[in-house]
GROMACS .gro file of C-alpha atoms in nm:
model
  219
    1MET     CA    1   0.367  -9.135   4.767
    2THR     CA    2   0.176  -8.891   4.986
    3ILE     CA    3  -0.176  -8.794   4.878
    4ARG     CA    4  -0.224  -8.423   4.941
    5MET     CA    5  -0.573  -8.296   5.028
    6VAL     CA    6  -0.776  -7.979   5.077
    7LEU     CA    7  -1.081  -7.985   5.308
    8ALA     CA    8  -1.373  -7.758   5.216
    9ASP     CA    9  -1.661  -7.732   5.464
   10ASP     CA   10  -1.825  -7.433   5.631
   11GLN     CA   11  -1.825  -7.607   5.970
   12THR     CA   12  -1.496  -7.579   6.158
   13LEU     CA   13  -1.563  -7.889   6.367
   14VAL     CA   14  -1.631  -8.100   6.056
   15ARG     CA   15  -1.301  -7.991   5.902
   16ALA     CA   16  -1.118  -8.059   6.226
   17GLY     CA   17  -1.273  -8.405   6.247
   18PHE     CA   18  -1.171  -8.501   5.895
   19ARG     CA   19  -0.822  -8.356   5.944
   20GLY     CA   20  -0.781  -8.564   6.259
   21LEU     CA   21  -0.882  -8.880   6.074
   22LEU     CA   22  -0.663  -8.817   5.771
   23ASP     CA   23  -0.344  -8.670   5.914
   24HIS     CA   24  -0.275  -8.985   6.117
   25SER     CA   25  -0.196  -9.182   5.801
   26ASP     CA   26   0.158  -9.172   5.664
   27ASP     CA   27   0.041  -9.151   5.303
   28LEU     CA   28  -0.225  -8.879   5.355
   29GLU     CA   29  -0.165  -8.509   5.423
   30VAL     CA   30  -0.410  -8.220   5.461
   31VAL     CA   31  -0.243  -7.917   5.300
   32GLY     CA   32  -0.525  -7.665   5.333
   33GLU     CA   33  -0.876  -7.586   5.455
   34ALA     CA   34  -1.157  -7.369   5.320
   35SER     CA   35  -1.484  -7.254   5.472
   36ASN     CA   36  -1.660  -7.181   5.142
   37GLY     CA   37  -1.637  -7.270   4.775
   38ALA     CA   38  -1.450  -6.957   4.671
   39GLN     CA   39  -1.183  -7.022   4.932
   40ALA     CA   40  -1.165  -7.383   4.812
   41VAL     CA   41  -1.081  -7.271   4.458
   42GLU     CA   42  -0.818  -7.031   4.591
   43MET     CA   43  -0.669  -7.298   4.817
   44VAL     CA   44  -0.645  -7.544   4.529
   45ALA     CA   45  -0.468  -7.281   4.319
   46ALA     CA   46  -0.221  -7.219   4.600
   47THR     CA   47  -0.151  -7.579   4.705
   48ARG     CA   48  -0.232  -7.796   4.398
   49PRO     CA   49  -0.357  -8.095   4.600
   50ASP     CA   50  -0.443  -8.438   4.464
   51ILE     CA   51  -0.786  -8.452   4.629
   52VAL     CA   52  -1.046  -8.203   4.751
   53LEU     CA   53  -1.307  -8.315   5.005
   54MET     CA   54  -1.591  -8.076   4.917
   55ASP     CA   55  -1.911  -8.006   5.106
   56VAL     CA   56  -2.195  -7.929   4.864
   57ARG     CA   57  -2.373  -7.670   5.077
   58MET     CA   58  -2.146  -7.375   5.155
   59PRO     CA   59  -2.179  -6.996   5.150
   60VAL     CA   60  -2.029  -6.754   4.893
   61LEU     CA   61  -1.982  -7.031   4.634
   62ASP     CA   62  -2.150  -7.369   4.674
   63GLY     CA   63  -1.972  -7.698   4.628
   64VAL     CA   64  -2.119  -7.762   4.285
   65ARG     CA   65  -1.989  -7.440   4.132
   66ALA     CA   66  -1.660  -7.474   4.318
   67THR     CA   67  -1.619  -7.826   4.179
   68ALA     CA   68  -1.683  -7.706   3.824
   69ALA     CA   69  -1.427  -7.426   3.865
   70ILE     CA   70  -1.162  -7.660   4.006
   71VAL     CA   71  -1.212  -7.928   3.742
   72GLU     CA   72  -1.191  -7.670   3.463
   73ARG     CA   73  -0.880  -7.495   3.595
   74PHE     CA   74  -0.700  -7.791   3.751
   75PRO     CA   75  -0.801  -8.112   3.568
   76ALA     CA   76  -0.552  -8.324   3.760
   77VAL     CA   77  -0.726  -8.248   4.091
   78ARG     CA   78  -1.002  -8.489   4.190
   79VAL     CA   79  -1.302  -8.376   4.393
   80ILE     CA   80  -1.490  -8.595   4.641
   81VAL     CA   81  -1.825  -8.450   4.746
   82LEU     CA   82  -1.929  -8.469   5.111
   83THR     CA   83  -2.299  -8.504   5.187
   84THR     CA   84  -2.540  -8.607   5.460
   85PHE     CA   85  -2.787  -8.793   5.236
   86GLU     CA   86  -2.719  -9.043   4.958
   87LEU     CA   87  -2.994  -8.920   4.726
   88ASP     CA   88  -2.894  -8.556   4.724
   89GLU     CA   89  -2.966  -8.357   4.409
   90TYR     CA   90  -2.668  -8.132   4.479
   91VAL     CA   91  -2.443  -8.438   4.472
   92PHE     CA   92  -2.569  -8.537   4.128
   93GLU     CA   93  -2.507  -8.183   4.003
   94ALA     CA   94  -2.155  -8.203   4.145
   95LEU     CA   95  -2.098  -8.532   3.962
   96ARG     CA   96  -2.212  -8.366   3.641
   97ALA     CA   97  -1.974  -8.079   3.718
   98GLY     CA   98  -1.682  -8.321   3.736
   99ALA     CA   99  -1.666  -8.468   4.086
  100SER     CA  100  -1.516  -8.817   4.105
  101GLY     CA  101  -1.771  -8.946   4.355
  102PHE     CA  102  -1.911  -8.874   4.696
  103LEU     CA  103  -1.893  -8.975   5.060
  104LEU     CA  104  -2.146  -8.963   5.339
  105LYS     CA  105  -2.025  -8.752   5.630
  106ASP     CA  106  -2.080  -9.036   5.877
  107ILE     CA  107  -1.836  -9.264   5.692
  108GLU     CA  108  -1.614  -9.486   5.905
  109PRO     CA  109  -1.252  -9.365   5.941
  110ASP     CA  110  -1.093  -9.661   5.761
  111GLU     CA  111  -1.344  -9.630   5.477
  112LEU     CA  112  -1.270  -9.260   5.445
  113ARG     CA  113  -0.898  -9.316   5.414
  114GLN     CA  114  -0.943  -9.599   5.165
  115ALA     CA  115  -1.190  -9.394   4.959
  116VAL     CA  116  -0.937  -9.114   4.925
  117ARG     CA  117  -0.676  -9.362   4.806
  118VAL     CA  118  -0.918  -9.516   4.556
  119VAL     CA  119  -1.012  -9.181   4.401
  120ALA     CA  120  -0.649  -9.066   4.395
  121GLY     CA  121  -0.582  -9.379   4.189
  122GLY     CA  122  -0.841  -9.276   3.932
  123ASP     CA  123  -1.131  -9.501   4.031
  124MET     CA  124  -1.476  -9.438   4.174
  125LEU     CA  125  -1.546  -9.478   4.540
  126ILE     CA  126  -1.591  -9.802   4.731
  127SER     CA  127  -1.961  -9.848   4.655
  128PRO     CA  128  -2.024  -9.773   4.285
  129ARG     CA  129  -2.384  -9.893   4.311
  130VAL     CA  130  -2.465  -9.597   4.535
  131THR     CA  131  -2.332  -9.356   4.273
  132GLY     CA  132  -2.526  -9.545   4.006
  133ARG     CA  133  -2.850  -9.517   4.204
  134LEU     CA  134  -2.794  -9.148   4.260
  135VAL     CA  135  -2.732  -9.074   3.893
  136SER     CA  136  -3.024  -9.290   3.787
  137ALA     CA  137  -3.259  -9.116   4.031
  138PHE     CA  138  -3.180  -8.763   3.925
  139VAL     CA  139  -3.108  -8.801   3.556
  140SER     CA  140  -3.464  -8.936   3.527
  141LYS     CA  141  -3.587  -8.587   3.622
  142VAL     CA  142  -3.428  -8.427   3.316
  143ALA     CA  143  -3.446  -8.522   2.952
  144PRO     CA  144  -3.127  -8.710   2.860
  145THR     CA  145  -2.908  -8.561   2.591
  146PRO     CA  146  -2.979  -8.738   2.260
  147VAL     CA  147  -2.713  -8.992   2.174
  148ASP     CA  148  -2.452  -8.823   1.957
  149GLY     CA  149  -2.337  -9.075   1.699
  150GLY     CA  150  -2.005  -8.896   1.686
  151ARG     CA  151  -1.959  -8.939   2.062
  152LEU     CA  152  -2.037  -9.302   2.135
  153ALA     CA  153  -1.960  -9.424   1.785
  154VAL     CA  154  -1.590  -9.412   1.872
  155LEU     CA  155  -1.644  -9.708   2.107
  156THR     CA  156  -1.631 -10.069   2.004
  157ASP     CA  157  -1.933 -10.287   2.079
  158ARG     CA  158  -1.745 -10.442   2.370
  159GLU     CA  159  -1.651 -10.100   2.512
  160ARG     CA  160  -2.014  -9.987   2.494
  161GLU     CA  161  -2.118 -10.305   2.671
  162VAL     CA  162  -1.858 -10.254   2.943
  163MET     CA  163  -1.958  -9.888   2.980
  164SER     CA  164  -2.319  -9.986   3.036
  165LEU     CA  165  -2.214 -10.234   3.305
  166VAL     CA  166  -2.002  -9.969   3.476
  167ALA     CA  167  -2.310  -9.743   3.477
  168SER     CA  168  -2.508 -10.027   3.636
  169GLY     CA  169  -2.262 -10.024   3.925
  170LEU     CA  170  -2.053 -10.332   3.848
  171THR     CA  171  -1.688 -10.350   3.952
  172ASN     CA  172  -1.415 -10.474   3.719
  173GLU     CA  173  -1.435 -10.815   3.886
  174GLU     CA  174  -1.812 -10.835   3.834
  175ILE     CA  175  -1.783 -10.716   3.474
  176GLY     CA  176  -1.521 -10.984   3.414
  177ARG     CA  177  -1.749 -11.257   3.547
  178ARG     CA  178  -2.045 -11.127   3.346
  179LEU     CA  179  -1.848 -11.113   3.018
  180SER     CA  180  -1.613 -11.408   3.081
  181MET     CA  181  -1.295 -11.201   3.092
  182SER     CA  182  -1.033 -11.121   3.351
  183PRO     CA  183  -1.071 -10.814   3.576
  184ALA     CA  184  -0.757 -10.673   3.413
  185THR     CA  185  -0.917 -10.700   3.070
  186ALA     CA  186  -1.233 -10.534   3.200
  187ARG     CA  187  -1.023 -10.250   3.342
  188THR     CA  188  -0.852 -10.210   3.004
  189HIS     CA  189  -1.187 -10.175   2.826
  190VAL     CA  190  -1.302  -9.921   3.086
  191HIS     CA  191  -0.981  -9.721   3.045
  192ARG     CA  192  -1.007  -9.722   2.666
  193ALA     CA  193  -1.367  -9.602   2.681
  194MET     CA  194  -1.267  -9.318   2.914
  195VAL     CA  195  -0.980  -9.212   2.687
  196LYS     CA  196  -1.194  -9.220   2.373
  197LEU     CA  197  -1.476  -9.024   2.537
  198GLY     CA  198  -1.248  -8.777   2.709
  199VAL     CA  199  -1.373  -8.841   3.062
  200ARG     CA  200  -1.150  -8.840   3.368
  201ASP     CA  201  -1.275  -9.139   3.566
  202ARG     CA  202  -1.545  -9.400   3.616
  203ALA     CA  203  -1.784  -9.158   3.783
  204GLN     CA  204  -1.784  -8.938   3.473
  205LEU     CA  205  -1.832  -9.247   3.257
  206VAL     CA  206  -2.144  -9.331   3.459
  207VAL     CA  207  -2.285  -8.981   3.420
  208LEU     CA  208  -2.222  -8.984   3.045
  209ALA     CA  209  -2.385  -9.326   3.006
  210TYR     CA  210  -2.710  -9.188   3.150
  211GLN     CA  211  -2.690  -8.850   2.977
  212THR     CA  212  -2.650  -9.007   2.633
  213GLY     CA  213  -2.923  -9.264   2.693
  214LEU     CA  214  -2.689  -9.562   2.674
  215VAL     CA  215  -2.837  -9.672   3.007
  216ALA     CA  216  -3.196  -9.586   3.102
  217PRO     CA  217  -3.281  -9.463   3.455
  218GLY     CA  218  -3.391  -9.752   3.673
  219SER     CA  219  -3.245 -10.017   3.443
   0.00000   0.00000   0.00000
């Protein structure tokens, strides 16, 4: 199955570079480009891609607000934020707005292609620890939302435990080793927690874990 993508970046050369890297794969297709966030939203409405590669700093409408608009209007579309620095406050805001993860712009071509495939499959990006560090760093600057008993109470003790390990950056394989279960069982617990909490993917599960105080920044 071909993964259809929209590229959103205000630099023409950056878009051309990513298109060149992605269009050479049989299972990846760039179906549109946008030079600002407003155009990105319009392009998504017109093409209904699977993935949007979204720069966070763009004119007219920045990547954070564009991400929020896309996620609200087109929940099946997944947004990957593009950034120059790992610890970028705009990236954290984009994650809170619904982005499924982020990539550094100097990513290697093979890693870029694999990252797109991973996110299209519903998972976080290749290095979940980086996302965990980012969320931990910036959520510590704002008071976390008090734990809503009606929100996390729907989880079993095991699902809460697995959710906290996801927020710490562990993969399904690492969670399985930590809790003496198979990776498939760990994935099942992660999926059930996402369904019960109404989040789209692991990245959103990480954000919610910090926002509710289930995991403390720096833990």
